[in-house]
């Protein structure tokens, strides 16, 4: 029988272990070679895993890879890296960053810091950055890039290809080529595929179809996100109100905007102001200020709930059993309102519905509210009947009337909550406010107050002269 040998499989060292080993050599060339062999996403993981080495990691990379890494890092990491890099490396990094990404970063910094960093830019990059920073916050102009390929309508395809070869390497994208006239006004955009397949002597004007979609520099970034989604584009031109071509916006910028808007809406829906930076990087006092305002507003709203109960105190004293169902009533109304508001806010955000659809939405929500309310009303009535069979002394001889009051109230409060939750975001949007502020807690508070009025009114109408 042949001798068997145990085979020991050793686990390959992890990326972190490899990094620690190469850093321990203190060989800058070896560190650079190791980092340049990794994917950018893996290098980003190292930045987060070794915060003491993040500036060294950036400095060790080739400038193109350093720029690619810097772009995908969180704002807090970007700020820290900029403060730790030597001035010459900071200047190199900022000058190589695409204009739109550089603007996004600078607009998050204090004005005095921005002034110092702008001094590190070359004259051309400084001019571009100052122009972009001149547009309103959250406008399309802030995220556009001036790096694109443009041609004239009288150019031939051969001339266009020559232009692409000369300037394409510095452009954000060459998937689309932009056509302007001699006054710099935007005329059309042409896909690179159409240019490549056309005959060399064909004119640009022969390739134009006139089906243009543009973004205006002063428009809101969230609106631009909707335009991209509806038209399935990788890049769109940005123009002035006089149709002068100012720059382009690419899909990668829009994806960042969509993520930021989603995070902001989720925070508002939760009943607080949106945070300007990651949660763990937000100072406690700032976090307190962001949350306390809405808590006070909601608290004052809930005080009205106490006032409603005080108003019906006499009726409640005659039929104490009604107090048992108050939590059930207000929670059912709040839950239905929160459901509806979340659905409508999300549909507005992604462009599924418009304000003009309000009547269609209302009809749908009335039907939904009636169906949902009927189901909960039946459950509520059944619960009273079943509980009376087990504990007959709890609800007394008029348990059937109490069950009817509960069932009717649940039907009404769910319907009312659904209508409030669906119509309030549309109303705020119509008034120019952010629909996300009609957050679930706000809708729930509103429905709590009106739900109690409905509950006691139904109870008085049915139980008057009997229990009240």
CSV table of C-alpha atoms in Angstrom, one decimal:
chain,number,residue,atom,x,y,z
A,1,UNK,CA,0.0,0.0,0.0
A,2,UNK,CA,1.5,3.4,-1.0
A,3,UNK,CA,2.1,5.9,1.6
A,4,UNK,CA,-0.4,8.7,1.9
A,5,UNK,CA,0.7,12.2,2.5
A,6,UNK,CA,-1.3,14.9,4.1
A,7,UNK,CA,-1.7,18.0,1.9
A,8,UNK,CA,-1.9,21.2,3.7
A,9,UNK,CA,-3.7,24.0,1.9
A,10,UNK,CA,-2.5,27.4,3.1
A,11,UNK,CA,-4.9,30.2,2.7
A,12,UNK,CA,-3.7,33.0,0.4
A,13,UNK,CA,-2.9,36.2,2.3
A,14,UNK,CA,-5.7,38.7,2.3
A,15,UNK,CA,-5.4,42.1,0.6
A,16,UNK,CA,-4.9,43.8,3.9
A,17,UNK,CA,-2.2,41.3,4.9
A,18,UNK,CA,-0.4,41.9,1.6
A,19,UNK,CA,-0.7,45.6,2.1
A,20,UNK,CA,0.7,45.5,5.6
A,21,UNK,CA,3.6,43.4,4.4
A,22,UNK,CA,4.6,45.7,1.6
A,23,UNK,CA,4.2,48.8,3.8
A,24,UNK,CA,6.5,47.2,6.4
A,25,UNK,CA,9.3,47.1,3.8
A,26,UNK,CA,9.1,50.9,3.6
A,27,UNK,CA,9.9,50.6,-0.2
A,28,UNK,CA,8.0,53.3,-1.9
A,29,UNK,CA,8.5,51.7,-5.3
A,30,UNK,CA,7.2,48.4,-4.1
A,31,UNK,CA,4.2,50.1,-2.5
A,32,UNK,CA,3.4,52.0,-5.7
A,33,UNK,CA,3.6,48.8,-7.8
A,34,UNK,CA,1.4,46.9,-5.3
A,35,UNK,CA,-1.3,49.6,-5.3
A,36,UNK,CA,-1.2,50.0,-9.1
A,37,UNK,CA,-1.8,46.3,-9.5
A,38,UNK,CA,-5.1,46.4,-7.5
A,39,UNK,CA,-8.5,47.4,-8.7
A,40,UNK,CA,-9.5,50.9,-7.7
A,41,UNK,CA,-12.4,49.6,-5.6
A,42,UNK,CA,-9.9,47.4,-3.7
A,43,UNK,CA,-7.6,50.4,-3.1
A,44,UNK,CA,-10.6,52.3,-1.8
A,45,UNK,CA,-11.2,49.5,0.7
A,46,UNK,CA,-7.6,49.9,1.9
A,47,UNK,CA,-8.2,53.6,2.4
A,48,UNK,CA,-11.1,52.9,4.7
A,49,UNK,CA,-9.3,50.1,6.5
A,50,UNK,CA,-6.1,52.1,7.1
A,51,UNK,CA,-7.1,55.7,7.7
A,52,UNK,CA,-3.5,56.6,8.8
A,53,UNK,CA,-2.2,55.7,5.4
A,54,UNK,CA,-4.9,57.2,3.1
A,55,UNK,CA,-2.8,60.2,2.1
A,56,UNK,CA,0.2,57.9,1.5
A,57,UNK,CA,-1.9,55.7,-0.7
A,58,UNK,CA,-3.1,58.6,-2.8
A,59,UNK,CA,0.4,59.9,-3.2
A,60,UNK,CA,1.7,56.5,-4.2
A,61,UNK,CA,-0.7,56.1,-7.1
A,62,UNK,CA,-0.2,57.4,-10.6
A,63,UNK,CA,-2.2,60.6,-11.0
A,64,UNK,CA,-4.9,59.1,-13.2
A,65,UNK,CA,-5.5,56.3,-10.7
A,66,UNK,CA,-5.4,58.8,-7.8
A,67,UNK,CA,-8.1,60.8,-9.5
A,68,UNK,CA,-10.2,57.7,-10.1
A,69,UNK,CA,-9.8,56.7,-6.4
A,70,UNK,CA,-10.5,60.2,-5.0
A,71,UNK,CA,-13.8,60.4,-7.0
A,72,UNK,CA,-15.3,57.4,-5.4
A,73,UNK,CA,-14.3,58.1,-1.8
A,74,UNK,CA,-16.8,59.6,0.8
A,75,UNK,CA,-16.6,63.3,1.3
A,76,UNK,CA,-15.2,62.9,4.8
A,77,UNK,CA,-12.3,60.9,3.4
A,78,UNK,CA,-11.7,63.4,0.6
A,79,UNK,CA,-11.5,66.3,3.0
A,80,UNK,CA,-9.0,64.4,5.2
A,81,UNK,CA,-6.8,63.5,2.3
A,82,UNK,CA,-6.7,67.0,1.0
A,83,UNK,CA,-5.5,68.3,4.4
A,84,UNK,CA,-2.8,65.7,4.6
A,85,UNK,CA,-1.4,65.8,1.1
A,86,UNK,CA,1.6,68.1,0.4
A,87,UNK,CA,0.6,71.2,-1.5
A,88,UNK,CA,2.2,70.1,-4.8
A,89,UNK,CA,0.3,66.8,-4.7
A,90,UNK,CA,-3.0,68.6,-3.8
A,91,UNK,CA,-2.5,70.9,-6.8
A,92,UNK,CA,-1.8,68.0,-9.1
A,93,UNK,CA,-4.9,66.1,-7.9
A,94,UNK,CA,-7.3,69.1,-8.1
A,95,UNK,CA,-6.1,70.1,-11.6
A,96,UNK,CA,-6.6,66.6,-12.9
A,97,UNK,CA,-10.0,66.1,-11.4
A,98,UNK,CA,-12.9,66.6,-13.9
A,99,UNK,CA,-14.4,70.0,-13.5
A,100,UNK,CA,-17.8,68.7,-12.4
A,101,UNK,CA,-16.3,66.4,-9.7
A,102,UNK,CA,-14.0,69.2,-8.5
A,103,UNK,CA,-16.9,71.6,-8.2
A,104,UNK,CA,-19.0,69.0,-6.3
A,105,UNK,CA,-16.1,68.6,-3.8
A,106,UNK,CA,-15.3,72.3,-3.4
A,107,UNK,CA,-18.9,73.3,-2.8
A,108,UNK,CA,-18.9,71.2,0.3
A,109,UNK,CA,-16.0,73.1,1.9
A,110,UNK,CA,-16.0,76.3,3.9
A,111,UNK,CA,-15.4,79.5,1.7
A,112,UNK,CA,-12.0,80.2,3.2
A,113,UNK,CA,-10.8,76.7,2.3
A,114,UNK,CA,-12.2,77.0,-1.2
A,115,UNK,CA,-10.3,80.2,-1.7
A,116,UNK,CA,-7.0,78.6,-0.8
A,117,UNK,CA,-7.6,75.5,-2.9
A,118,UNK,CA,-8.6,77.5,-6.0
A,119,UNK,CA,-5.2,79.3,-5.8
A,120,UNK,CA,-3.6,75.9,-6.6
A,121,UNK,CA,-5.5,75.5,-9.9
A,122,UNK,CA,-4.1,76.5,-13.3
A,123,UNK,CA,-5.6,79.6,-14.8
A,124,UNK,CA,-7.8,77.6,-17.2
A,125,UNK,CA,-9.0,75.2,-14.5
A,126,UNK,CA,-9.5,78.1,-12.1
A,127,UNK,CA,-11.7,80.0,-14.6
A,128,UNK,CA,-13.8,76.8,-15.3
A,129,UNK,CA,-14.2,76.1,-11.6
A,130,UNK,CA,-15.3,79.7,-10.7
A,131,UNK,CA,-17.8,79.6,-13.6
A,132,UNK,CA,-19.3,76.4,-12.3
A,133,UNK,CA,-19.4,77.6,-8.7
A,134,UNK,CA,-21.3,80.7,-9.9
A,135,UNK,CA,-24.4,78.6,-10.5
A,136,UNK,CA,-27.0,78.1,-7.8
A,137,UNK,CA,-26.7,75.2,-5.3
A,138,UNK,CA,-28.1,72.0,-6.6
A,139,UNK,CA,-28.4,73.4,-10.2
A,140,UNK,CA,-27.5,71.5,-13.3
A,141,UNK,CA,-24.8,74.1,-13.9
A,142,UNK,CA,-22.9,73.0,-10.8
A,143,UNK,CA,-22.5,69.4,-12.1
A,144,UNK,CA,-21.9,70.0,-15.8
A,145,UNK,CA,-18.5,69.5,-17.3
A,146,UNK,CA,-17.0,71.7,-20.0
A,147,UNK,CA,-14.9,68.8,-21.4
A,148,UNK,CA,-16.8,67.6,-24.5
A,149,UNK,CA,-16.2,67.4,-28.2
A,150,UNK,CA,-18.1,69.9,-30.4
A,151,UNK,CA,-18.2,70.4,-34.1
A,152,UNK,CA,-19.9,72.7,-36.7
A,153,UNK,CA,-22.8,71.6,-38.9
A,154,UNK,CA,-20.7,72.4,-42.0
A,155,UNK,CA,-17.9,70.0,-41.0
A,156,UNK,CA,-17.4,66.7,-42.8
A,157,UNK,CA,-17.3,63.3,-41.1
A,158,UNK,CA,-13.6,63.2,-41.8
A,159,UNK,CA,-13.1,66.5,-40.1
A,160,UNK,CA,-15.2,65.3,-37.1
A,161,UNK,CA,-13.1,62.2,-36.7
A,162,UNK,CA,-9.9,64.3,-36.8
A,163,UNK,CA,-11.4,66.6,-34.1
A,164,UNK,CA,-12.2,63.5,-32.0
A,165,UNK,CA,-8.6,62.3,-32.3
A,166,UNK,CA,-7.2,65.6,-31.2
A,167,UNK,CA,-9.6,66.5,-28.3
A,168,UNK,CA,-11.4,63.2,-27.4
A,169,UNK,CA,-8.8,62.1,-24.8
A,170,UNK,CA,-9.6,65.1,-22.6
A,171,UNK,CA,-13.4,64.7,-22.9
A,172,UNK,CA,-15.7,63.3,-20.3
A,173,UNK,CA,-17.3,61.1,-23.0
A,174,UNK,CA,-17.1,60.8,-26.8
A,175,UNK,CA,-20.3,58.6,-27.0
A,176,UNK,CA,-22.0,61.8,-28.3
A,177,UNK,CA,-20.7,64.6,-30.4
A,178,UNK,CA,-22.3,68.1,-30.1
A,179,UNK,CA,-23.1,70.3,-33.0
A,180,UNK,CA,-23.1,74.1,-32.6
A,181,UNK,CA,-23.3,77.1,-35.0
A,182,UNK,CA,-20.7,79.9,-35.3
A,183,UNK,CA,-22.4,81.8,-32.4
A,184,UNK,CA,-21.9,78.8,-30.1
A,185,UNK,CA,-25.6,77.9,-30.0
A,186,UNK,CA,-26.5,74.3,-29.6
A,187,UNK,CA,-28.1,72.7,-32.7
A,188,UNK,CA,-28.0,68.9,-32.2
A,189,UNK,CA,-26.1,65.9,-30.8
A,190,UNK,CA,-25.0,62.9,-32.9
A,191,UNK,CA,-24.0,59.5,-31.6
A,192,UNK,CA,-20.5,58.4,-32.3
A,193,UNK,CA,-21.9,55.3,-33.9
A,194,UNK,CA,-23.6,57.3,-36.6
A,195,UNK,CA,-20.4,59.3,-37.3
A,196,UNK,CA,-18.2,56.2,-37.6
A,197,UNK,CA,-20.7,54.5,-40.0
A,198,UNK,CA,-21.1,57.6,-42.3
A,199,UNK,CA,-19.0,58.2,-45.4
A,200,UNK,CA,-16.0,60.5,-44.8
A,201,UNK,CA,-17.2,63.2,-47.1
A,202,UNK,CA,-20.7,63.4,-45.6
A,203,UNK,CA,-21.6,66.6,-43.9
A,204,UNK,CA,-22.6,66.9,-40.2
A,205,UNK,CA,-25.8,68.7,-41.3
A,206,UNK,CA,-26.8,65.5,-43.2
A,207,UNK,CA,-26.6,63.4,-40.0
A,208,UNK,CA,-28.7,65.8,-37.8
A,209,UNK,CA,-32.2,64.8,-37.1
A,210,UNK,CA,-33.3,67.8,-34.9
A,211,UNK,CA,-34.6,65.6,-32.1
A,212,UNK,CA,-32.8,67.4,-29.3
A,213,UNK,CA,-33.1,67.1,-25.5
A,214,UNK,CA,-31.4,69.8,-23.5
A,215,UNK,CA,-30.9,70.7,-19.8
A,216,UNK,CA,-30.8,74.4,-18.7
A,217,UNK,CA,-27.9,75.4,-16.4
A,218,UNK,CA,-30.2,77.0,-13.9
A,219,UNK,CA,-32.6,74.0,-13.6
A,220,UNK,CA,-32.7,71.7,-10.6
A,221,UNK,CA,-30.5,68.6,-10.5
A,222,UNK,CA,-33.4,66.4,-9.4
A,223,UNK,CA,-35.3,67.4,-12.6
A,224,UNK,CA,-32.3,66.4,-14.7
A,225,UNK,CA,-32.3,63.0,-13.1
A,226,UNK,CA,-35.9,62.5,-14.3
A,227,UNK,CA,-35.0,63.7,-17.9
A,228,UNK,CA,-32.2,61.1,-18.0
A,229,UNK,CA,-34.5,58.3,-16.8
A,230,UNK,CA,-37.2,59.2,-19.3
A,231,UNK,CA,-34.9,59.4,-22.3
A,232,UNK,CA,-32.3,56.7,-21.7
A,233,UNK,CA,-29.3,58.9,-22.4
A,234,UNK,CA,-25.7,58.6,-21.3
A,235,UNK,CA,-25.0,62.3,-21.6
A,236,UNK,CA,-27.1,65.5,-22.2
A,237,UNK,CA,-26.1,69.0,-23.3
A,238,UNK,CA,-26.4,71.9,-20.9
A,239,UNK,CA,-27.4,75.2,-22.4
A,240,UNK,CA,-28.2,78.8,-21.4
A,241,UNK,CA,-31.7,80.2,-21.9
A,242,UNK,CA,-30.4,81.6,-25.2
A,243,UNK,CA,-29.3,78.1,-26.2
A,244,UNK,CA,-25.6,78.6,-25.9
A,245,UNK,CA,-23.9,75.3,-25.3
A,246,UNK,CA,-22.2,75.5,-21.9
A,247,UNK,CA,-21.3,71.9,-21.1
A,248,UNK,CA,-22.6,68.4,-20.7
A,249,UNK,CA,-23.9,66.2,-17.9
A,250,UNK,CA,-23.1,62.5,-17.9
A,251,UNK,CA,-25.0,59.6,-16.4
A,252,UNK,CA,-22.4,59.0,-13.7
A,253,UNK,CA,-23.1,62.4,-12.3
A,254,UNK,CA,-26.8,61.8,-12.4
A,255,UNK,CA,-26.4,58.5,-10.5
A,256,UNK,CA,-24.6,60.4,-7.7
A,257,UNK,CA,-27.5,63.0,-7.7
A,258,UNK,CA,-30.1,60.2,-7.6
A,259,UNK,CA,-28.4,58.6,-4.6
A,260,UNK,CA,-28.1,61.9,-2.7
A,261,UNK,CA,-31.7,62.8,-3.4
A,262,UNK,CA,-32.9,59.3,-2.3
A,263,UNK,CA,-30.9,59.6,1.0
A,264,UNK,CA,-32.3,63.1,1.6
A,265,UNK,CA,-35.9,62.0,1.0
A,266,UNK,CA,-35.5,59.0,3.3
A,267,UNK,CA,-34.2,61.2,6.1
A,268,UNK,CA,-37.1,63.6,5.6
A,269,UNK,CA,-39.7,60.8,5.4
A,270,UNK,CA,-38.3,59.7,8.8
A,271,UNK,CA,-39.2,63.1,10.3
A,272,UNK,CA,-35.9,65.0,10.3
A,273,UNK,CA,-34.0,67.5,8.2
A,274,UNK,CA,-31.6,66.0,5.6
A,275,UNK,CA,-28.0,65.5,6.7
A,276,UNK,CA,-25.3,67.3,4.6
A,277,UNK,CA,-22.7,64.6,5.4
A,278,UNK,CA,-22.4,61.0,6.5
A,279,UNK,CA,-24.1,60.2,9.8
A,280,UNK,CA,-20.9,59.2,11.7
A,281,UNK,CA,-19.2,62.4,10.5
A,282,UNK,CA,-22.1,64.7,11.6
A,283,UNK,CA,-21.3,66.5,14.9
A,284,UNK,CA,-23.7,65.6,17.7
A,285,UNK,CA,-25.0,69.2,18.1
A,286,UNK,CA,-25.6,69.5,14.3
A,287,UNK,CA,-27.5,66.1,14.5
A,288,UNK,CA,-29.5,67.5,17.4
A,289,UNK,CA,-30.4,70.6,15.4
A,290,UNK,CA,-31.5,68.6,12.4
A,291,UNK,CA,-33.8,66.4,14.4
A,292,UNK,CA,-35.2,68.7,17.2
A,293,UNK,CA,-37.2,71.0,15.0
A,294,UNK,CA,-39.4,68.3,13.6
A,295,UNK,CA,-39.7,66.6,17.0
A,296,UNK,CA,-41.1,69.9,18.4
A,297,UNK,CA,-43.5,70.4,15.5
A,298,UNK,CA,-44.8,66.8,15.9
A,299,UNK,CA,-45.0,67.2,19.7
A,300,UNK,CA,-47.1,70.3,19.3
A,301,UNK,CA,-49.3,68.5,16.9
A,302,UNK,CA,-49.8,65.6,19.4
A,303,UNK,CA,-50.8,68.2,22.0
A,304,UNK,CA,-53.9,68.8,19.9
A,305,UNK,CA,-54.6,65.1,20.3
A,306,UNK,CA,-54.8,65.7,24.1
A,307,UNK,CA,-57.0,68.7,23.5
A,308,UNK,CA,-59.4,66.5,21.5
A,309,UNK,CA,-59.6,64.0,24.3
A,310,UNK,CA,-60.3,66.8,26.8
A,311,UNK,CA,-63.1,68.0,24.6
A,312,UNK,CA,-64.7,64.5,24.7
A,313,UNK,CA,-63.9,63.9,28.3
A,314,UNK,CA,-67.5,63.8,29.4
A,315,UNK,CA,-68.4,61.2,26.8
A,316,UNK,CA,-65.4,59.2,27.6
A,317,UNK,CA,-66.3,59.1,31.3
A,318,UNK,CA,-69.7,57.7,30.4
A,319,UNK,CA,-68.2,55.0,28.2
A,320,UNK,CA,-64.8,54.3,29.5
A,321,UNK,CA,-64.6,51.2,27.4
A,322,UNK,CA,-64.0,53.4,24.3
A,323,UNK,CA,-60.6,54.3,25.7
A,324,UNK,CA,-59.4,50.8,25.1
A,325,UNK,CA,-59.5,51.3,21.3
A,326,UNK,CA,-57.9,54.7,21.0
A,327,UNK,CA,-54.4,53.3,20.3
A,328,UNK,CA,-55.9,50.9,17.7
A,329,UNK,CA,-57.7,53.7,16.0
A,330,UNK,CA,-54.9,56.2,15.8
A,331,UNK,CA,-52.3,53.7,14.8
A,332,UNK,CA,-54.5,52.3,12.0
A,333,UNK,CA,-55.1,55.8,10.5
A,334,UNK,CA,-51.4,56.7,10.9
A,335,UNK,CA,-50.3,53.5,9.2
A,336,UNK,CA,-52.6,53.9,6.3
A,337,UNK,CA,-51.5,57.5,5.8
A,338,UNK,CA,-47.8,56.6,6.1
A,339,UNK,CA,-48.3,53.9,3.4
A,340,UNK,CA,-50.0,56.2,1.0
A,341,UNK,CA,-47.5,59.1,1.5
A,342,UNK,CA,-44.5,56.9,1.0
A,343,UNK,CA,-45.9,55.5,-2.2
A,344,UNK,CA,-46.8,58.9,-3.6
A,345,UNK,CA,-43.5,60.5,-2.6
A,346,UNK,CA,-41.6,57.7,-4.3
A,347,UNK,CA,-43.8,57.8,-7.4
A,348,UNK,CA,-43.2,61.6,-7.7
A,349,UNK,CA,-39.5,61.2,-7.2
A,350,UNK,CA,-39.1,58.7,-10.1
A,351,UNK,CA,-41.5,60.5,-12.4
A,352,UNK,CA,-44.3,57.8,-12.4
A,353,UNK,CA,-46.9,60.4,-11.5
A,354,UNK,CA,-47.4,64.2,-12.0
A,355,UNK,CA,-49.4,66.8,-10.1
A,356,UNK,CA,-51.9,66.8,-12.9
A,357,UNK,CA,-52.7,63.2,-12.1
A,358,UNK,CA,-54.2,64.2,-8.7
A,359,UNK,CA,-57.8,63.3,-9.6
A,360,UNK,CA,-56.9,59.8,-10.9
A,361,UNK,CA,-54.8,59.3,-7.8
A,362,UNK,CA,-57.6,60.4,-5.5
A,363,UNK,CA,-60.1,58.0,-7.1
A,364,UNK,CA,-57.6,55.1,-6.8
A,365,UNK,CA,-56.9,56.0,-3.1
A,366,UNK,CA,-60.6,56.3,-2.3
A,367,UNK,CA,-61.2,52.8,-3.6
A,368,UNK,CA,-58.0,51.5,-1.8
A,369,UNK,CA,-59.0,53.2,1.4
A,370,UNK,CA,-62.5,51.8,1.4
A,371,UNK,CA,-61.2,48.2,0.7
A,372,UNK,CA,-58.4,48.5,3.3
A,373,UNK,CA,-60.7,50.1,5.8
A,374,UNK,CA,-63.4,47.5,5.3
A,375,UNK,CA,-60.9,44.7,6.0
A,376,UNK,CA,-59.7,46.3,9.2
A,377,UNK,CA,-63.3,47.2,10.2
A,378,UNK,CA,-64.3,43.6,9.9
A,379,UNK,CA,-61.3,42.5,11.9
A,380,UNK,CA,-62.1,45.1,14.6
A,381,UNK,CA,-65.8,44.1,14.8
A,382,UNK,CA,-64.9,40.4,14.9
A,383,UNK,CA,-62.3,41.0,17.6
A,384,UNK,CA,-65.0,42.6,19.8
A,385,UNK,CA,-67.4,39.7,19.2
A,386,UNK,CA,-64.8,37.0,19.9
A,387,UNK,CA,-63.4,38.8,23.0
A,388,UNK,CA,-66.9,39.2,24.4
A,389,UNK,CA,-67.4,35.5,24.1
A,390,UNK,CA,-64.3,34.9,26.2
A,391,UNK,CA,-64.6,37.8,28.6
A,392,UNK,CA,-68.3,39.0,28.6
A,393,UNK,CA,-67.8,41.5,31.4
A,394,UNK,CA,-65.3,43.6,29.5
A,395,UNK,CA,-67.6,45.3,27.0
A,396,UNK,CA,-70.9,44.8,28.8
A,397,UNK,CA,-74.4,44.2,27.3
A,398,UNK,CA,-73.9,46.7,24.4
A,399,UNK,CA,-70.9,45.0,23.0
A,400,UNK,CA,-72.4,44.7,19.5
A,401,UNK,CA,-72.9,48.5,19.3
A,402,UNK,CA,-69.3,48.9,20.4
A,403,UNK,CA,-68.1,46.6,17.7
A,404,UNK,CA,-70.1,48.6,15.1
A,405,UNK,CA,-68.6,51.8,16.4
A,406,UNK,CA,-65.1,50.3,16.1
A,407,UNK,CA,-65.8,48.9,12.6
A,408,UNK,CA,-67.2,52.1,11.2
A,409,UNK,CA,-64.4,54.2,12.7
A,410,UNK,CA,-61.7,51.9,11.3
A,411,UNK,CA,-63.3,52.2,7.8
A,412,UNK,CA,-63.4,56.0,8.1
A,413,UNK,CA,-60.0,56.5,9.6
A,414,UNK,CA,-58.2,54.3,7.1
A,415,UNK,CA,-60.0,56.0,4.2
A,416,UNK,CA,-59.1,59.5,5.7
A,417,UNK,CA,-55.5,58.5,6.4
A,418,UNK,CA,-55.1,57.2,2.8
A,419,UNK,CA,-56.5,60.4,1.3
A,420,UNK,CA,-54.3,62.6,3.6
A,421,UNK,CA,-51.2,60.6,2.8
A,422,UNK,CA,-51.7,60.7,-0.9
A,423,UNK,CA,-52.9,64.2,-1.4
A,424,UNK,CA,-50.6,66.1,1.0
A,425,UNK,CA,-47.4,65.4,-1.0
A,426,UNK,CA,-49.1,66.5,-4.2
A,427,UNK,CA,-50.3,69.7,-2.5
A,428,UNK,CA,-46.8,70.5,-1.2
A,429,UNK,CA,-45.3,69.8,-4.7
A,430,UNK,CA,-47.9,72.2,-6.2
A,431,UNK,CA,-46.9,74.9,-3.7
A,432,UNK,CA,-43.2,74.4,-4.7
A,433,UNK,CA,-42.2,72.7,-1.4
A,434,UNK,CA,-40.5,69.3,-1.1
A,435,UNK,CA,-43.1,66.5,-0.9
A,436,UNK,CA,-40.8,64.5,1.4
A,437,UNK,CA,-41.6,66.9,4.2
A,438,UNK,CA,-45.1,65.4,4.3
A,439,UNK,CA,-43.2,62.6,6.1
A,440,UNK,CA,-44.8,59.6,7.7
A,441,UNK,CA,-44.7,61.1,11.3
A,442,UNK,CA,-46.3,64.3,10.1
A,443,UNK,CA,-49.1,62.5,8.3
A,444,UNK,CA,-49.6,60.2,11.2
A,445,UNK,CA,-49.9,63.1,13.6
A,446,UNK,CA,-52.4,64.8,11.4
A,447,UNK,CA,-54.5,61.6,11.1
A,448,UNK,CA,-54.2,61.0,14.9
A,449,UNK,CA,-56.0,64.3,15.6
A,450,UNK,CA,-58.7,64.0,13.1
A,451,UNK,CA,-59.1,60.3,13.8
A,452,UNK,CA,-60.1,60.9,17.4
A,453,UNK,CA,-62.7,63.4,16.3
A,454,UNK,CA,-64.1,60.9,13.9
A,455,UNK,CA,-64.0,58.1,16.6
A,456,UNK,CA,-65.9,60.0,19.2
A,457,UNK,CA,-68.3,61.5,16.7
A,458,UNK,CA,-69.3,58.0,15.5
A,459,UNK,CA,-69.5,56.7,19.1
A,460,UNK,CA,-71.7,59.6,20.1
A,461,UNK,CA,-74.0,59.1,17.1
A,462,UNK,CA,-74.5,55.4,17.7
A,463,UNK,CA,-74.3,55.2,21.6
A,464,UNK,CA,-76.1,58.5,22.4
A,465,UNK,CA,-78.9,57.7,24.8
A,466,UNK,CA,-77.6,54.2,25.4
A,467,UNK,CA,-74.1,54.5,26.9
A,468,UNK,CA,-73.5,58.3,26.5
